[in-house]
PDB file of C-alpha atoms in Angstrom:
ATOM      1  CA  SER E   1      24.901  -8.267  53.750  1.00 48.00           C
ATOM      2  CA  SER E   2      22.613  -9.376  50.938  1.00 54.00           C
ATOM      3  CA  GLY E   3      21.160  -5.899  50.499  1.00 55.00           C
ATOM      4  CA  ILE E   4      18.094  -6.466  52.654  1.00 55.00           C
ATOM      5  CA  ASN E   5      17.913  -3.970  55.484  1.00 56.00           C
ATOM      6  CA  ALA E   6      15.526  -4.117  58.416  1.00 57.00           C
ATOM      7  CA  GLU E   7      15.062  -0.324  58.613  1.00 64.00           C
ATOM      8  CA  TYR E   8      13.476  -0.296  55.131  1.00 59.00           C
ATOM      9  CA  GLY E   9      10.818  -2.775  56.175  1.00 64.00           C
ATOM     10  CA  GLY E  10      12.646  -5.898  55.078  1.00 64.00           C
ATOM     11  CA  GLY E  11      13.024  -4.639  51.500  1.00 68.00           C
ATOM     12  CA  TYR E  12      15.937  -3.411  49.529  1.00 71.00           C
ATOM     13  CA  ARG E  13      17.469  -0.034  50.228  1.00 71.00           C
ATOM     14  CA  PRO E  14      17.049   2.682  47.550  1.00 70.00           C
ATOM     15  CA  ILE E  15      19.555   2.629  44.701  1.00 70.00           C
ATOM     16  CA  GLN E  16      22.028   5.468  44.935  1.00 68.00           C
ATOM     17  CA  TYR E  17      22.264   6.147  41.195  1.00 67.00           C
ATOM     18  CA  TRP E  18      23.173   9.831  41.375  1.00 65.00           C
ATOM     19  CA  GLN E  19      26.409   9.006  43.106  1.00 65.00           C
ATOM     20  CA  GLU E  20      27.193   6.276  40.575  1.00 64.00           C
ATOM     21  CA  ILE E  21      26.646   8.357  37.455  1.00 66.00           C
ATOM     22  CA  ARG E  22      29.405  10.796  36.747  1.00 61.00           C
ATOM     23  CA  LYS E  23      28.422  14.191  35.504  1.00 59.00           C
ATOM     24  CA  LYS E  24      31.529  14.558  33.303  1.00 57.00           C
ATOM     25  CA  PRO E  25      33.659  12.021  31.452  1.00 55.00           C
ATOM     26  CA  ARG E  26      36.874  11.133  33.198  1.00 70.00           C
ATOM     27  CA  ASN E  27      38.983  12.588  30.448  1.00 81.00           C
ATOM     28  CA  ALA E  28      38.001  14.668  27.406  1.00 80.00           C
ATOM     29  CA  PHE E  29      40.733  13.009  25.370  1.00 87.00           C
ATOM     30  CA  VAL E  30      39.219   9.562  26.012  1.00 85.00           C
ATOM     31  CA  ALA E  31      35.760  10.777  24.993  1.00 83.00           C
ATOM     32  CA  ILE E  32      37.037  12.370  21.767  1.00 90.00           C
ATOM     33  CA  ALA E  33      39.161   9.317  20.957  1.00 92.00           C
ATOM     34  CA  GLY E  34      36.135   7.061  21.474  1.00 91.00           C
ATOM     35  CA  LEU E  35      33.982   9.250  19.243  1.00 94.00           C
ATOM     36  CA  TYR E  36      36.678   9.319  16.550  1.00 97.00           C
ATOM     37  CA  THR E  37      37.099   5.523  16.756  1.00 97.00           C
ATOM     38  CA  CYS E  38      33.358   4.911  16.413  1.00 97.00           C
ATOM     39  CA  THR E  39      33.190   7.317  13.466  1.00 98.00           C
ATOM     40  CA  MET E  40      36.101   5.657  11.675  1.00 98.00           C
ATOM     41  CA  VAL E  41      34.719   2.151  12.252  1.00 98.00           C
ATOM     42  CA  GLY E  42      31.323   3.269  10.923  1.00 97.00           C
ATOM     43  CA  LEU E  43      32.799   4.942   7.838  1.00 98.00           C
ATOM     44  CA  THR E  44      34.999   1.918   7.118  1.00 98.00           C
ATOM     45  CA  TYR E  45      32.024  -0.413   7.405  1.00 98.00           C
ATOM     46  CA  GLN E  46      29.944   1.870   5.181  1.00 98.00           C
ATOM     47  CA  SER E  47      32.725   1.855   2.563  1.00 98.00           C
ATOM     48  CA  TYR E  48      32.874  -1.944   2.736  1.00 98.00           C
ATOM     49  CA  LEU E  49      29.112  -2.220   2.256  1.00 98.00           C
ATOM     50  CA  ARG E  50      29.220   0.235  -0.658  1.00 98.00           C
ATOM     51  CA  GLU E  51      31.913  -1.866  -2.352  1.00 98.00           C
ATOM     52  CA  GLN E  52      29.813  -5.003  -1.876  1.00 98.00           C
ATOM     53  CA  ILE E  53      26.707  -3.328  -3.334  1.00 98.00           C
ATOM     54  CA  ASN E  54      28.660  -1.927  -6.289  1.00 98.00           C
ATOM     55  CA  ALA E  55      30.212  -5.338  -6.981  1.00 98.00           C
ATOM     56  CA  GLU E  56      26.756  -6.943  -6.987  1.00 98.00           C
ATOM     57  CA  LYS E  57      25.377  -4.226  -9.284  1.00 97.00           C
ATOM     58  CA  ARG E  58      28.336  -4.655 -11.632  1.00 98.00           C
ATOM     59  CA  GLU E  59      27.829  -8.422 -11.709  1.00 97.00           C
ATOM     60  CA  ASN E  60      24.106  -8.032 -12.428  1.00 96.00           C
ATOM     61  CA  GLN E  61      24.892  -5.588 -15.235  1.00 96.00           C
ATOM     62  CA  GLU E  62      27.438  -7.977 -16.763  1.00 97.00           C
ATOM     63  CA  VAL E  63      24.923 -10.830 -16.636  1.00 96.00           C
ATOM     64  CA  ARG E  64      22.246  -8.629 -18.214  1.00 95.00           C
ATOM     65  CA  ILE E  65      24.623  -7.582 -21.004  1.00 96.00           C
ATOM     66  CA  ALA E  66      25.685 -11.190 -21.596  1.00 97.00           C
ATOM     67  CA  LEU E  67      22.095 -12.492 -21.730  1.00 96.00           C
ATOM     68  CA  THR E  68      20.593  -9.712 -23.858  1.00 95.00           C
ATOM     69  CA  PRO E  69      21.335 -11.382 -27.238  1.00 96.00           C
ATOM     70  CA  PHE E  70      19.731 -14.612 -26.054  1.00 96.00           C
ATOM     71  CA  VAL E  71      16.648 -12.839 -24.719  1.00 94.00           C
ATOM     72  CA  LEU E  72      16.249 -10.871 -27.952  1.00 94.00           C
ATOM     73  CA  ALA E  73      16.706 -14.022 -30.041  1.00 96.00           C
ATOM     74  CA  GLU E  74      14.066 -15.802 -27.970  1.00 95.00           C
ATOM     75  CA  GLN E  75      11.671 -12.865 -28.393  1.00 91.00           C
ATOM     76  CA  GLU E  76      12.189 -12.908 -32.152  1.00 92.00           C
ATOM     77  CA  ARG E  77      11.682 -16.681 -32.211  1.00 95.00           C
ATOM     78  CA  LEU E  78       8.393 -16.320 -30.329  1.00 90.00           C
ATOM     79  CA  TYR E  79       7.399 -13.497 -32.678  1.00 89.00           C
ATOM     80  CA  LEU E  80       7.967 -15.687 -35.736  1.00 90.00           C
ATOM     81  CA  LYS E  81       6.206 -18.584 -34.040  1.00 92.00           C
ATOM     82  CA  GLN E  82       3.124 -16.401 -33.471  1.00 87.00           C
ATOM     83  CA  LEU E  83       3.209 -15.268 -37.113  1.00 87.00           C
ATOM     84  CA  ARG E  84       3.297 -18.911 -38.154  1.00 90.00           C
ATOM     85  CA  ARG E  85       0.296 -19.685 -35.906  1.00 89.00           C
ATOM     86  CA  ASN E  86      -1.575 -16.739 -37.458  1.00 87.00           C
ATOM     87  CA  ARG E  87      -0.763 -18.029 -40.936  1.00 87.00           C
ATOM     88  CA  ASP E  88      -1.883 -21.572 -40.070  1.00 91.00           C
ATOM     89  CA  TYR E  89      -5.088 -20.204 -38.546  1.00 89.00           C
ATOM     90  CA  GLU E  90      -5.757 -18.209 -41.719  1.00 86.00           C
ATOM     91  CA  VAL E  91      -5.123 -21.328 -43.847  1.00 88.00           C
ATOM     92  CA  ASN E  92      -7.612 -23.316 -41.759  1.00 91.00           C
ATOM     93  CA  LEU E  93     -10.173 -20.490 -41.642  1.00 88.00           C
ATOM     94  CA  MET E  94     -10.130 -19.624 -45.359  1.00 87.00           C
ATOM     95  CA  LYS E  95      -9.650 -23.119 -46.840  1.00 89.00           C
ATOM     96  CA  ASP E  96     -13.204 -23.157 -48.266  1.00 90.00           C
ATOM     97  CA  VAL E  97     -12.961 -19.722 -49.940  1.00 87.00           C
ATOM     98  CA  PRO E  98     -12.092 -20.110 -53.658  1.00 87.00           C
ATOM     99  CA  GLY E  99      -9.186 -18.000 -54.929  1.00 84.00           C
ATOM    100  CA  TRP E 100      -8.001 -16.979 -51.462  1.00 84.00           C
ATOM    101  CA  LYS E 101      -4.241 -16.492 -51.150  1.00 85.00           C
ATOM    102  CA  ILE E 102      -2.647 -16.625 -47.743  1.00 83.00           C
ATOM    103  CA  GLY E 103      -1.223 -13.272 -46.639  1.00 78.00           C
ATOM    104  CA  HIS E 104      -3.050 -11.309 -49.362  1.00 80.00           C
ATOM    105  CA  TRP E 105      -5.956  -8.907 -49.306  1.00 78.00           C
ATOM    106  CA  HIS E 106      -7.671  -8.764 -52.705  1.00 79.00           C
ATOM    107  CA  ASP E 107      -4.507 -10.008 -54.491  1.00 78.00           C
ATOM    108  CA  TYR E 108      -2.381  -7.439 -52.679  1.00 77.00           C
ATOM    109  CA  PRO E 109       0.306  -8.804 -50.300  1.00 75.00           C
ATOM    110  CA  VAL E 110      -0.387  -7.583 -46.795  1.00 74.00           C
ATOM    111  CA  PHE E 111       3.054  -7.978 -45.265  1.00 70.00           C
ATOM    112  CA  HIS E 112       5.243  -7.001 -48.236  1.00 70.00           C
ATOM    113  CA  ASN E 113       5.284  -3.622 -49.884  1.00 70.00           C
ATOM    114  CA  PRO E 114       6.264  -2.939 -53.528  1.00 72.00           C
ATOM    115  CA  ARG E 115       9.917  -2.443 -52.593  1.00 76.00           C
ATOM    116  CA  GLY E 116      10.035  -5.941 -51.125  1.00 70.00           C
ATOM    117  CA  LEU E 117      10.559  -4.801 -47.535  1.00 75.00           C
ATOM    118  CA  TRP E 118       9.028  -6.599 -44.585  1.00 75.00           C
ATOM    119  CA  CYS E 119       6.197  -4.797 -42.787  1.00 76.00           C
ATOM    120  CA  ASP E 120       5.359  -5.829 -39.250  1.00 80.00           C
ATOM    121  CA  PRO E 121       1.683  -6.318 -38.486  1.00 81.00           C
ATOM    122  CA  ASN E 122       0.228  -3.989 -35.885  1.00 82.00           C
ATOM    123  CA  PHE E 123      -0.558  -5.230 -32.382  1.00 81.00           C
ATOM    124  CA  ASN E 124      -4.222  -6.075 -33.016  1.00 80.00           C
ATOM    125  CA  GLU E 125      -3.460  -7.931 -36.251  1.00 81.00           C
ATOM    126  CA  PHE E 126      -0.615  -9.815 -34.618  1.00 84.00           C
ATOM    127  CA  TYR E 127      -2.841 -11.036 -31.758  1.00 83.00           C
ATOM    128  CA  ALA E 128      -6.048 -11.225 -33.804  1.00 81.00           C
ATOM    129  CA  HIS E 129      -6.640 -14.902 -33.040  1.00 81.00           C
ATOM    130  CA  CYS E 130      -6.010 -14.633 -29.285  1.00 81.00           C
ATOM    131  CA  THR E 131      -8.572 -13.957 -26.615  1.00 84.00           C
ATOM    132  CA  LYS E 132      -9.205 -10.382 -25.574  1.00 84.00           C
ATOM    133  CA  ARG E 133      -8.131 -11.190 -22.015  1.00 87.00           C
ATOM    134  CA  TYR E 134      -4.767 -12.566 -23.176  1.00 83.00           C
ATOM    135  CA  ARG E 135      -4.236  -9.557 -25.470  1.00 82.00           C
ATOM    136  CA  ASN E 136      -4.917  -7.154 -22.577  1.00 82.00           C
ATOM    137  CA  GLN E 137      -2.436  -9.026 -20.386  1.00 83.00           C
ATOM    138  CA  LEU E 138       0.217  -8.605 -23.079  1.00 78.00           C
ATOM    139  CA  ILE E 139      -0.402  -4.865 -23.276  1.00 77.00           C
ATOM    140  CA  ARG E 140       0.323  -4.450 -19.555  1.00 77.00           C
ATOM    141  CA  LYS E 141       3.252  -6.867 -19.469  1.00 72.00           C
ATOM    142  CA  PRO E 142       6.736  -5.260 -19.493  1.00 67.00           C
ATOM    143  CA  MET E 143       9.206  -6.438 -22.113  1.00 58.00           C
ATOM    144  CA  PHE E 144      12.050  -7.069 -19.646  1.00 55.00           C
ATOM    145  CA  HIS E 145      11.481  -8.075 -16.043  1.00 49.00           C
TER     146      HIS E 145
END
């Protein structure tokens, strides 16, 4: 009664799987209804996931838009801070040179043109007093992460 049969040498009898597996579904309507149900559940779940992803993208975009002025202000503050360090370095470097004016090259202002407009220094002048390794890291570094 436990499935062990003496005629098979004390082992289990072979599994009759061909008789257990049906060759056709019981009803075509049930098979089509099951397929339709699975499809609708999958599409509904996909729509739900898409809404969740879009909501997260929208939130990230709103945060990025809200923080942009602060990030730009911080970048400008760091820019001015580096210009101040460059100026202080020039003051310390050229303190023993008679007649030297800070920010001038042979009595000509370097960062101001005749119209009185500000001129940004180029990259190498801006990072002139930094190490070459640090300057190369800044070249490869993206502005926004």
